[in-house]
């Protein structure tokens, strides 16, 4: 076939992929000729040859170079955890005010703060056309999550509630395995087992512990904390699908739907109704209630900024320090010292959260072990 400028020379198609042993030998010996003969003599099968060559490559490359840590992002993640824990402590401490009214105030403050940012960025407050339904789902799930968290913070010791809520990776792994078909190997299965063990040690269900003290067991509080961890996981999975959406729109939807859900619950009397109306509170309590919104907003914004500067793994490891801070506040302000089982369960949750955050690094190091 002729074309202007000369005949068209068709490129030769590549040979079909083959797993023939001779092809493998050519590929390997072209790079590792000095050591390949020794490997081949000591190996009796193609599988063993591949394994030995892989180990030789990893040894020649040396240990993986550690990636640089963005310490500014780590500081922001730590400050985010501090603000979230302070918000939780304020919700627990303001016992004279209905927690749903505190949530209404917090959501109103966050909506008022996010709207100018969305307008300044020139974004559509409803989000991109293809993701609007997911944003609505994320907002509703986030609103229900905050209701469950506020309810559990009011009824449970602060450290217990925080530790159980941080067990949300259990549900994230299960949902990712069932819905997203992500692999769940031995490492993740072990993490799930240890996290569940930690939650059981913290919550001490009557079927396993203290069977004669069922009347003193706050089943609603612990159920709300576990459901809060589940809805937190659902929210994380949904947010993975909205990762290209600006954080201001995510926080705006999250806050707007929290406002709707909390407003509805303030009009319905139920177990979540504890304390009096906010309008009857003193000026000091009004100031502390406003801090619930401010600390919650700062925690959300700092967390979003930290995730934009550093990987989610390192941020998750840093956020696990929230559990320690929650127990410190629990002991300092409420004089509630955890027993050995609660402390052991909290330690298991901390270790598992840190291990999940460092999963990639641990896997990379394990691959270099001969």
mmCIF file of C-alpha atoms in Angstrom:
data_model
loop_
_atom_site.group_PDB
_atom_site.id
_atom_site.type_symbol
_atom_site.label_atom_id
_atom_site.label_comp_id
_atom_site.label_asym_id
_atom_site.label_seq_id
_atom_site.Cartn_x
_atom_site.Cartn_y
_atom_site.Cartn_z
ATOM 1 C CA UNK A 1 0.000 0.000 0.000
ATOM 2 C CA UNK A 2 1.441 3.378 -1.068
ATOM 3 C CA UNK A 3 0.950 6.705 0.673
ATOM 4 C CA UNK A 4 2.396 10.149 -0.088
ATOM 5 C CA UNK A 5 6.048 10.037 0.881
ATOM 6 C CA UNK A 6 6.591 6.327 0.341
ATOM 7 C CA UNK A 7 5.102 2.939 1.058
ATOM 8 C CA UNK A 8 3.318 2.342 4.342
ATOM 9 C CA UNK A 9 5.196 -0.218 6.368
ATOM 10 C CA UNK A 10 2.900 -2.000 8.767
ATOM 11 C CA UNK A 11 4.456 -2.702 12.167
ATOM 12 C CA UNK A 12 5.013 -6.296 13.037
ATOM 13 C CA UNK A 13 2.484 -7.479 15.641
ATOM 14 C CA UNK A 14 3.942 -8.449 18.994
ATOM 15 C CA UNK A 15 4.224 -12.164 19.707
ATOM 16 C CA UNK A 16 1.434 -13.653 21.785
ATOM 17 C CA UNK A 17 1.986 -13.843 25.516
ATOM 18 C CA UNK A 18 3.544 -17.089 26.584
ATOM 19 C CA UNK A 19 4.491 -18.659 29.856
ATOM 20 C CA UNK A 20 6.969 -21.057 28.274
ATOM 21 C CA UNK A 21 9.912 -21.799 30.514
ATOM 22 C CA UNK A 22 12.413 -20.877 27.795
ATOM 23 C CA UNK A 23 10.857 -17.403 27.477
ATOM 24 C CA UNK A 24 11.112 -16.929 31.235
ATOM 25 C CA UNK A 25 14.750 -17.976 31.195
ATOM 26 C CA UNK A 26 15.610 -15.500 28.405
ATOM 27 C CA UNK A 27 13.914 -12.652 30.268
ATOM 28 C CA UNK A 28 15.545 -13.431 33.584
ATOM 29 C CA UNK A 29 19.036 -14.264 32.358
ATOM 30 C CA UNK A 30 19.212 -11.041 30.336
ATOM 31 C CA UNK A 31 19.155 -9.115 33.612
ATOM 32 C CA UNK A 32 20.522 -11.494 36.242
ATOM 33 C CA UNK A 33 22.907 -13.659 34.227
ATOM 34 C CA UNK A 34 25.626 -14.070 36.932
ATOM 35 C CA UNK A 35 23.283 -15.379 39.605
ATOM 36 C CA UNK A 36 20.627 -17.084 37.488
ATOM 37 C CA UNK A 37 22.599 -20.285 36.899
ATOM 38 C CA UNK A 38 23.033 -20.753 40.632
ATOM 39 C CA UNK A 39 19.333 -20.157 41.219
ATOM 40 C CA UNK A 40 18.390 -22.615 38.470
ATOM 41 C CA UNK A 41 20.670 -25.363 39.766
ATOM 42 C CA UNK A 42 19.187 -25.107 43.256
ATOM 43 C CA UNK A 43 15.559 -25.028 42.087
ATOM 44 C CA UNK A 44 13.544 -27.928 40.759
ATOM 45 C CA UNK A 45 10.512 -26.199 39.264
ATOM 46 C CA UNK A 46 9.461 -23.096 37.357
ATOM 47 C CA UNK A 47 7.532 -21.844 40.414
ATOM 48 C CA UNK A 48 10.639 -22.090 42.592
ATOM 49 C CA UNK A 49 12.682 -20.262 39.947
ATOM 50 C CA UNK A 50 10.193 -17.395 39.909
ATOM 51 C CA UNK A 51 10.174 -17.210 43.718
ATOM 52 C CA UNK A 52 13.961 -17.197 43.975
ATOM 53 C CA UNK A 53 14.332 -14.570 41.234
ATOM 54 C CA UNK A 54 11.735 -12.347 42.913
ATOM 55 C CA UNK A 55 13.640 -12.553 46.207
ATOM 56 C CA UNK A 56 16.908 -11.803 44.365
ATOM 57 C CA UNK A 57 15.354 -8.713 42.736
ATOM 58 C CA UNK A 58 14.067 -7.420 46.077
ATOM 59 C CA UNK A 59 17.451 -8.008 47.739
ATOM 60 C CA UNK A 60 19.279 -6.193 44.925
ATOM 61 C CA UNK A 61 16.889 -3.254 45.100
ATOM 62 C CA UNK A 62 17.420 -2.965 48.840
ATOM 63 C CA UNK A 63 14.907 -1.839 51.469
ATOM 64 C CA UNK A 64 12.147 0.531 50.302
ATOM 65 C CA UNK A 65 12.925 4.195 50.641
ATOM 66 C CA UNK A 66 10.649 5.810 53.226
ATOM 67 C CA UNK A 67 8.354 8.462 51.828
ATOM 68 C CA UNK A 68 8.625 11.921 53.296
ATOM 69 C CA UNK A 69 5.961 12.804 55.832
ATOM 70 C CA UNK A 70 4.142 16.107 55.532
ATOM 71 C CA UNK A 71 4.345 17.161 59.174
ATOM 72 C CA UNK A 72 2.087 20.146 58.568
ATOM 73 C CA UNK A 73 -0.680 17.739 57.522
ATOM 74 C CA UNK A 74 0.016 15.555 60.566
ATOM 75 C CA UNK A 75 -0.333 18.619 62.810
ATOM 76 C CA UNK A 76 -3.623 19.548 61.126
ATOM 77 C CA UNK A 77 -4.909 15.985 61.590
ATOM 78 C CA UNK A 78 -3.943 16.073 65.273
ATOM 79 C CA UNK A 79 -5.642 19.443 65.786
ATOM 80 C CA UNK A 80 -8.696 18.102 63.969
ATOM 81 C CA UNK A 81 -8.882 15.244 66.458
ATOM 82 C CA UNK A 82 -8.498 17.649 69.371
ATOM 83 C CA UNK A 83 -11.406 19.778 68.136
ATOM 84 C CA UNK A 84 -13.630 16.742 67.511
ATOM 85 C CA UNK A 85 -12.902 15.420 71.006
ATOM 86 C CA UNK A 86 -13.613 18.824 72.565
ATOM 87 C CA UNK A 87 -16.908 18.922 70.653
ATOM 88 C CA UNK A 88 -17.822 15.492 72.036
ATOM 89 C CA UNK A 89 -16.878 16.548 75.570
ATOM 90 C CA UNK A 90 -19.035 19.679 75.294
ATOM 91 C CA UNK A 91 -22.021 17.598 74.144
ATOM 92 C CA UNK A 92 -21.577 15.308 77.137
ATOM 93 C CA UNK A 93 -20.983 18.170 79.583
ATOM 94 C CA UNK A 94 -24.014 20.285 78.619
ATOM 95 C CA UNK A 95 -26.452 17.832 80.222
ATOM 96 C CA UNK A 96 -29.104 20.512 80.808
ATOM 97 C CA UNK A 97 -29.567 21.044 77.034
ATOM 98 C CA UNK A 98 -31.210 18.633 74.590
ATOM 99 C CA UNK A 99 -28.413 17.104 72.421
ATOM 100 C CA UNK A 100 -30.614 17.385 69.321
ATOM 101 C CA UNK A 101 -30.864 21.148 69.856
ATOM 102 C CA UNK A 102 -27.082 21.260 70.196
ATOM 103 C CA UNK A 103 -26.877 19.469 66.857
ATOM 104 C CA UNK A 104 -29.286 21.985 65.301
ATOM 105 C CA UNK A 105 -27.039 24.827 66.486
ATOM 106 C CA UNK A 106 -23.858 23.127 65.279
ATOM 107 C CA UNK A 107 -25.358 22.352 61.853
ATOM 108 C CA UNK A 108 -26.630 25.925 61.478
ATOM 109 C CA UNK A 109 -23.166 27.328 62.225
ATOM 110 C CA UNK A 110 -21.560 24.971 59.693
ATOM 111 C CA UNK A 111 -24.092 25.807 56.962
ATOM 112 C CA UNK A 112 -23.573 29.535 57.570
ATOM 113 C CA UNK A 113 -19.797 29.065 57.331
ATOM 114 C CA UNK A 114 -19.808 26.865 54.197
ATOM 115 C CA UNK A 115 -22.222 28.866 52.022
ATOM 116 C CA UNK A 116 -19.811 31.838 51.545
ATOM 117 C CA UNK A 117 -16.966 29.438 50.668
ATOM 118 C CA UNK A 118 -19.111 27.658 48.061
ATOM 119 C CA UNK A 119 -20.150 31.028 46.595
ATOM 120 C CA UNK A 120 -16.550 32.324 46.586
ATOM 121 C CA UNK A 121 -15.353 29.193 44.761
ATOM 122 C CA UNK A 122 -18.140 29.606 42.219
ATOM 123 C CA UNK A 123 -19.393 26.080 42.840
ATOM 124 C CA UNK A 124 -22.894 24.772 42.349
ATOM 125 C CA UNK A 125 -24.168 24.077 45.894
ATOM 126 C CA UNK A 126 -25.994 20.987 44.608
ATOM 127 C CA UNK A 127 -22.739 19.510 43.290
ATOM 128 C CA UNK A 128 -21.846 18.038 39.871
ATOM 129 C CA UNK A 129 -24.855 16.714 37.875
ATOM 130 C CA UNK A 130 -23.748 13.081 37.967
ATOM 131 C CA UNK A 131 -23.152 12.976 41.716
ATOM 132 C CA UNK A 132 -26.108 14.858 43.168
ATOM 133 C CA UNK A 133 -27.978 11.749 44.264
ATOM 134 C CA UNK A 134 -24.849 10.444 45.999
ATOM 135 C CA UNK A 135 -24.383 13.812 47.713
ATOM 136 C CA UNK A 136 -27.945 13.631 49.025
ATOM 137 C CA UNK A 137 -27.293 10.086 50.274
ATOM 138 C CA UNK A 138 -24.035 11.199 51.885
ATOM 139 C CA UNK A 139 -25.807 14.092 53.578
ATOM 140 C CA UNK A 140 -28.632 11.939 54.963
ATOM 141 C CA UNK A 141 -26.239 9.243 56.195
ATOM 142 C CA UNK A 142 -24.011 11.931 57.733
ATOM 143 C CA UNK A 143 -26.988 13.517 59.482
ATOM 144 C CA UNK A 144 -28.097 10.196 60.987
ATOM 145 C CA UNK A 145 -24.481 9.514 62.001
ATOM 146 C CA UNK A 146 -24.249 12.771 63.961
ATOM 147 C CA UNK A 147 -27.557 12.045 65.706
ATOM 148 C CA UNK A 148 -26.243 8.644 66.817
ATOM 149 C CA UNK A 149 -22.914 10.120 67.941
ATOM 150 C CA UNK A 150 -24.495 12.917 69.967
ATOM 151 C CA UNK A 151 -26.871 10.414 71.578
ATOM 152 C CA UNK A 152 -24.050 8.014 72.515
ATOM 153 C CA UNK A 153 -21.807 10.809 73.837
ATOM 154 C CA UNK A 154 -24.591 11.914 76.155
ATOM 155 C CA UNK A 155 -25.284 8.433 77.581
ATOM 156 C CA UNK A 156 -21.881 6.687 77.635
ATOM 157 C CA UNK A 157 -18.456 7.425 79.119
ATOM 158 C CA UNK A 158 -16.599 9.615 76.628
ATOM 159 C CA UNK A 159 -13.700 7.191 76.134
ATOM 160 C CA UNK A 160 -15.982 4.197 75.569
ATOM 161 C CA UNK A 161 -18.097 6.004 72.967
ATOM 162 C CA UNK A 162 -15.026 7.341 71.128
ATOM 163 C CA UNK A 163 -13.330 3.920 71.051
ATOM 164 C CA UNK A 164 -16.418 2.157 69.687
ATOM 165 C CA UNK A 165 -16.941 4.813 67.017
ATOM 166 C CA UNK A 166 -13.303 4.421 65.935
ATOM 167 C CA UNK A 167 -14.031 0.742 65.222
ATOM 168 C CA UNK A 168 -15.739 1.847 61.992
ATOM 169 C CA UNK A 169 -12.900 0.256 59.900
ATOM 170 C CA UNK A 170 -14.576 -3.100 60.657
ATOM 171 C CA UNK A 171 -17.646 -2.040 58.708
ATOM 172 C CA UNK A 172 -15.565 -0.247 56.054
ATOM 173 C CA UNK A 173 -13.689 -3.483 55.316
ATOM 174 C CA UNK A 174 -16.872 -5.559 55.270
ATOM 175 C CA UNK A 175 -18.743 -3.095 53.045
ATOM 176 C CA UNK A 176 -15.749 -2.767 50.708
ATOM 177 C CA UNK A 177 -15.547 -6.559 50.458
ATOM 178 C CA UNK A 178 -19.295 -7.054 49.884
ATOM 179 C CA UNK A 179 -20.128 -3.984 47.767
ATOM 180 C CA UNK A 180 -16.872 -2.950 46.079
ATOM 181 C CA UNK A 181 -15.363 -6.461 45.777
ATOM 182 C CA UNK A 182 -12.122 -5.312 47.383
ATOM 183 C CA UNK A 183 -9.856 -8.150 48.601
ATOM 184 C CA UNK A 184 -9.846 -9.041 52.293
ATOM 185 C CA UNK A 185 -6.736 -11.075 53.055
ATOM 186 C CA UNK A 186 -5.270 -12.429 56.268
ATOM 187 C CA UNK A 187 -4.061 -9.024 57.501
ATOM 188 C CA UNK A 188 -7.457 -7.354 57.178
ATOM 189 C CA UNK A 189 -9.269 -10.372 58.603
ATOM 190 C CA UNK A 190 -7.001 -10.215 61.659
ATOM 191 C CA UNK A 191 -7.700 -6.485 62.016
ATOM 192 C CA UNK A 192 -11.462 -7.116 61.916
ATOM 193 C CA UNK A 193 -11.164 -9.833 64.574
ATOM 194 C CA UNK A 194 -9.089 -7.648 66.913
ATOM 195 C CA UNK A 195 -11.370 -4.627 66.427
ATOM 196 C CA UNK A 196 -14.468 -6.683 67.230
ATOM 197 C CA UNK A 197 -12.687 -8.062 70.300
ATOM 198 C CA UNK A 198 -11.846 -4.519 71.417
ATOM 199 C CA UNK A 199 -15.450 -3.354 70.990
ATOM 200 C CA UNK A 200 -16.735 -6.348 72.986
ATOM 201 C CA UNK A 201 -14.293 -5.609 75.823
ATOM 202 C CA UNK A 202 -15.398 -1.966 75.893
ATOM 203 C CA UNK A 203 -19.165 -2.465 75.583
ATOM 204 C CA UNK A 204 -19.298 -5.632 77.770
ATOM 205 C CA UNK A 205 -22.612 -6.978 76.428
ATOM 206 C CA UNK A 206 -24.734 -8.634 79.160
ATOM 207 C CA UNK A 207 -24.859 -11.896 77.221
ATOM 208 C CA UNK A 208 -21.109 -12.252 77.854
ATOM 209 C CA UNK A 209 -20.354 -10.065 80.901
ATOM 210 C CA UNK A 210 -22.260 -9.119 84.068
ATOM 211 C CA UNK A 211 -25.326 -11.189 83.361
ATOM 212 C CA UNK A 212 -26.793 -10.259 86.751
ATOM 213 C CA UNK A 213 -26.520 -6.483 86.139
ATOM 214 C CA UNK A 214 -28.618 -6.138 82.988
ATOM 215 C CA UNK A 215 -30.781 -3.420 84.548
ATOM 216 C CA UNK A 216 -27.731 -1.131 84.903
ATOM 217 C CA UNK A 217 -26.531 -1.693 81.348
ATOM 218 C CA UNK A 218 -27.119 1.160 78.891
ATOM 219 C CA UNK A 219 -28.037 -0.928 75.881
ATOM 220 C CA UNK A 220 -29.396 2.067 73.957
ATOM 221 C CA UNK A 221 -26.164 4.016 74.407
ATOM 222 C CA UNK A 222 -23.903 1.178 73.255
ATOM 223 C CA UNK A 223 -26.263 0.311 70.389
ATOM 224 C CA UNK A 224 -26.170 3.952 69.244
ATOM 225 C CA UNK A 225 -22.348 3.962 69.346
ATOM 226 C CA UNK A 226 -22.113 0.737 67.299
ATOM 227 C CA UNK A 227 -24.690 2.013 64.793
ATOM 228 C CA UNK A 228 -22.735 5.285 64.680
ATOM 229 C CA UNK A 229 -19.624 3.320 63.682
ATOM 230 C CA UNK A 230 -21.648 1.496 60.998
ATOM 231 C CA UNK A 231 -23.075 4.716 59.543
ATOM 232 C CA UNK A 232 -19.620 6.314 59.687
ATOM 233 C CA UNK A 233 -18.360 3.445 57.530
ATOM 234 C CA UNK A 234 -21.249 3.847 55.075
ATOM 235 C CA UNK A 235 -20.480 7.558 54.884
ATOM 236 C CA UNK A 236 -16.812 6.831 54.122
ATOM 237 C CA UNK A 237 -17.726 4.385 51.337
ATOM 238 C CA UNK A 238 -20.133 6.923 49.788
ATOM 239 C CA UNK A 239 -17.555 9.723 50.069
ATOM 240 C CA UNK A 240 -15.069 7.584 48.116
ATOM 241 C CA UNK A 241 -17.400 7.956 45.152
ATOM 242 C CA UNK A 242 -17.507 11.760 45.661
ATOM 243 C CA UNK A 243 -13.761 12.356 46.002
ATOM 244 C CA UNK A 244 -13.677 14.879 43.131
ATOM 245 C CA UNK A 245 -16.284 17.087 44.837
ATOM 246 C CA UNK A 246 -14.911 20.142 46.687
ATOM 247 C CA UNK A 247 -14.835 19.683 50.459
ATOM 248 C CA UNK A 248 -17.010 22.767 51.031
ATOM 249 C CA UNK A 249 -19.900 21.148 49.125
ATOM 250 C CA UNK A 250 -19.488 17.887 51.058
ATOM 251 C CA UNK A 251 -19.528 19.693 54.408
ATOM 252 C CA UNK A 252 -22.463 21.841 53.251
ATOM 253 C CA UNK A 253 -24.607 18.806 52.370
ATOM 254 C CA UNK A 254 -23.483 17.013 55.524
ATOM 255 C CA UNK A 255 -24.467 19.999 57.673
ATOM 256 C CA UNK A 256 -27.724 20.785 55.850
ATOM 257 C CA UNK A 257 -29.088 17.264 56.201
ATOM 258 C CA UNK A 258 -27.902 17.096 59.820
ATOM 259 C CA UNK A 259 -29.931 20.254 60.407
ATOM 260 C CA UNK A 260 -33.019 18.673 58.808
ATOM 261 C CA UNK A 261 -32.762 15.386 60.751
ATOM 262 C CA UNK A 262 -32.037 17.072 64.096
ATOM 263 C CA UNK A 263 -34.870 19.598 63.631
ATOM 264 C CA UNK A 264 -37.346 16.764 63.025
ATOM 265 C CA UNK A 265 -36.159 14.900 66.133
ATOM 266 C CA UNK A 266 -36.531 17.990 68.332
ATOM 267 C CA UNK A 267 -40.260 17.894 67.523
ATOM 268 C CA UNK A 268 -40.619 14.210 68.476
ATOM 269 C CA UNK A 269 -40.316 13.012 72.056
ATOM 270 C CA UNK A 270 -38.161 9.894 72.375
ATOM 271 C CA UNK A 271 -35.153 8.385 74.179
ATOM 272 C CA UNK A 272 -32.939 10.979 72.461
ATOM 273 C CA UNK A 273 -34.795 13.752 74.328
ATOM 274 C CA UNK A 274 -32.644 14.509 77.374
ATOM 275 C CA UNK A 275 -32.213 17.938 78.906
ATOM 276 C CA UNK A 276 -34.205 21.096 78.357
ATOM 277 C CA UNK A 277 -34.612 23.477 75.409
ATOM 278 C CA UNK A 278 -31.710 25.686 74.413
ATOM 279 C CA UNK A 279 -33.791 28.870 74.593
ATOM 280 C CA UNK A 280 -34.019 28.515 78.392
ATOM 281 C CA UNK A 281 -30.263 28.119 78.841
ATOM 282 C CA UNK A 282 -28.066 30.694 80.534
ATOM 283 C CA UNK A 283 -25.707 32.974 78.626
ATOM 284 C CA UNK A 284 -22.749 30.810 79.660
ATOM 285 C CA UNK A 285 -24.437 27.689 78.330
ATOM 286 C CA UNK A 286 -25.257 29.516 75.097
ATOM 287 C CA UNK A 287 -21.568 30.303 74.697
ATOM 288 C CA UNK A 288 -20.563 26.680 75.340
ATOM 289 C CA UNK A 289 -23.284 25.455 72.971
ATOM 290 C CA UNK A 290 -21.911 27.751 70.264
ATOM 291 C CA UNK A 291 -18.482 26.206 70.837
ATOM 292 C CA UNK A 292 -20.008 22.838 69.896
ATOM 293 C CA UNK A 293 -20.600 24.239 66.414
ATOM 294 C CA UNK A 294 -17.245 26.030 66.195
ATOM 295 C CA UNK A 295 -15.168 23.027 67.312
ATOM 296 C CA UNK A 296 -17.122 20.692 65.018
ATOM 297 C CA UNK A 297 -16.590 23.018 62.054
ATOM 298 C CA UNK A 298 -12.862 23.426 62.747
ATOM 299 C CA UNK A 299 -12.493 19.661 63.066
ATOM 300 C CA UNK A 300 -14.176 19.093 59.687
ATOM 301 C CA UNK A 301 -12.167 21.758 57.839
ATOM 302 C CA UNK A 302 -8.801 20.757 59.337
ATOM 303 C CA UNK A 303 -9.458 17.098 58.552
ATOM 304 C CA UNK A 304 -10.306 17.950 54.934
ATOM 305 C CA UNK A 305 -7.116 20.022 54.605
ATOM 306 C CA UNK A 306 -5.002 17.268 56.185
ATOM 307 C CA UNK A 307 -6.382 14.671 53.762
ATOM 308 C CA UNK A 308 -5.592 16.955 50.820
ATOM 309 C CA UNK A 309 -1.934 17.217 51.930
ATOM 310 C CA UNK A 310 -1.165 13.717 53.235
ATOM 311 C CA UNK A 311 -2.328 10.146 52.683
ATOM 312 C CA UNK A 312 -5.374 8.837 54.498
ATOM 313 C CA UNK A 313 -3.287 6.168 56.251
ATOM 314 C CA UNK A 314 -1.043 8.557 58.170
ATOM 315 C CA UNK A 315 -4.000 10.801 58.951
ATOM 316 C CA UNK A 316 -5.890 7.805 60.378
ATOM 317 C CA UNK A 317 -2.920 6.864 62.575
ATOM 318 C CA UNK A 318 -2.768 10.428 63.924
ATOM 319 C CA UNK A 319 -6.526 10.513 64.522
ATOM 320 C CA UNK A 320 -6.274 7.378 66.681
ATOM 321 C CA UNK A 321 -4.780 9.633 69.376
ATOM 322 C CA UNK A 322 -8.339 10.952 69.856
ATOM 323 C CA UNK A 323 -9.077 7.842 71.915
ATOM 324 C CA UNK A 324 -6.276 8.654 74.362
ATOM 325 C CA UNK A 325 -7.425 12.276 74.658
ATOM 326 C CA UNK A 326 -11.034 11.165 75.219
ATOM 327 C CA UNK A 327 -10.010 8.925 78.126
ATOM 328 C CA UNK A 328 -7.919 11.750 79.620
ATOM 329 C CA UNK A 329 -10.943 14.082 79.552
ATOM 330 C CA UNK A 330 -13.182 11.315 80.904
ATOM 331 C CA UNK A 331 -10.924 10.814 83.926
ATOM 332 C CA UNK A 332 -10.186 14.525 84.478
ATOM 333 C CA UNK A 333 -13.717 15.959 84.246
ATOM 334 C CA UNK A 334 -16.076 13.062 85.002
ATOM 335 C CA UNK A 335 -13.867 10.990 87.326
ATOM 336 C CA UNK A 336 -14.730 7.838 85.350
ATOM 337 C CA UNK A 337 -11.694 5.558 85.428
ATOM 338 C CA UNK A 338 -11.984 2.686 82.904
ATOM 339 C CA UNK A 339 -11.532 -0.870 84.163
ATOM 340 C CA UNK A 340 -8.830 -3.139 82.766
ATOM 341 C CA UNK A 341 -11.107 -4.639 80.119
ATOM 342 C CA UNK A 342 -12.164 -1.224 78.832
ATOM 343 C CA UNK A 343 -8.533 -0.060 78.765
ATOM 344 C CA UNK A 344 -7.459 -3.244 76.940
ATOM 345 C CA UNK A 345 -10.274 -2.852 74.416
ATOM 346 C CA UNK A 346 -9.323 0.782 73.769
ATOM 347 C CA UNK A 347 -5.678 -0.247 73.256
ATOM 348 C CA UNK A 348 -6.746 -2.902 70.736
ATOM 349 C CA UNK A 349 -8.794 -0.341 68.812
ATOM 350 C CA UNK A 350 -5.849 2.128 68.822
ATOM 351 C CA UNK A 351 -3.417 -0.524 67.577
ATOM 352 C CA UNK A 352 -5.796 -1.693 64.845
ATOM 353 C CA UNK A 353 -6.508 1.843 63.609
ATOM 354 C CA UNK A 354 -2.761 2.541 63.469
ATOM 355 C CA UNK A 355 -2.109 -0.776 61.691
ATOM 356 C CA UNK A 356 -4.820 -0.054 59.119
ATOM 357 C CA UNK A 357 -3.260 3.347 58.468
ATOM 358 C CA UNK A 358 0.185 1.800 57.981
ATOM 359 C CA UNK A 359 -1.059 -1.214 55.970
ATOM 360 C CA UNK A 360 0.750 -0.194 52.779
ATOM 361 C CA UNK A 361 4.065 0.369 54.575
ATOM 362 C CA UNK A 362 3.763 -2.900 56.534
ATOM 363 C CA UNK A 363 2.990 -4.835 53.347
ATOM 364 C CA UNK A 364 5.946 -3.246 51.548
ATOM 365 C CA UNK A 365 8.341 -4.121 54.374
ATOM 366 C CA UNK A 366 6.972 -7.681 54.627
ATOM 367 C CA UNK A 367 7.638 -8.198 50.903
ATOM 368 C CA UNK A 368 11.384 -7.673 51.468
ATOM 369 C CA UNK A 369 11.633 -10.423 54.102
ATOM 370 C CA UNK A 370 13.291 -13.470 52.506
#
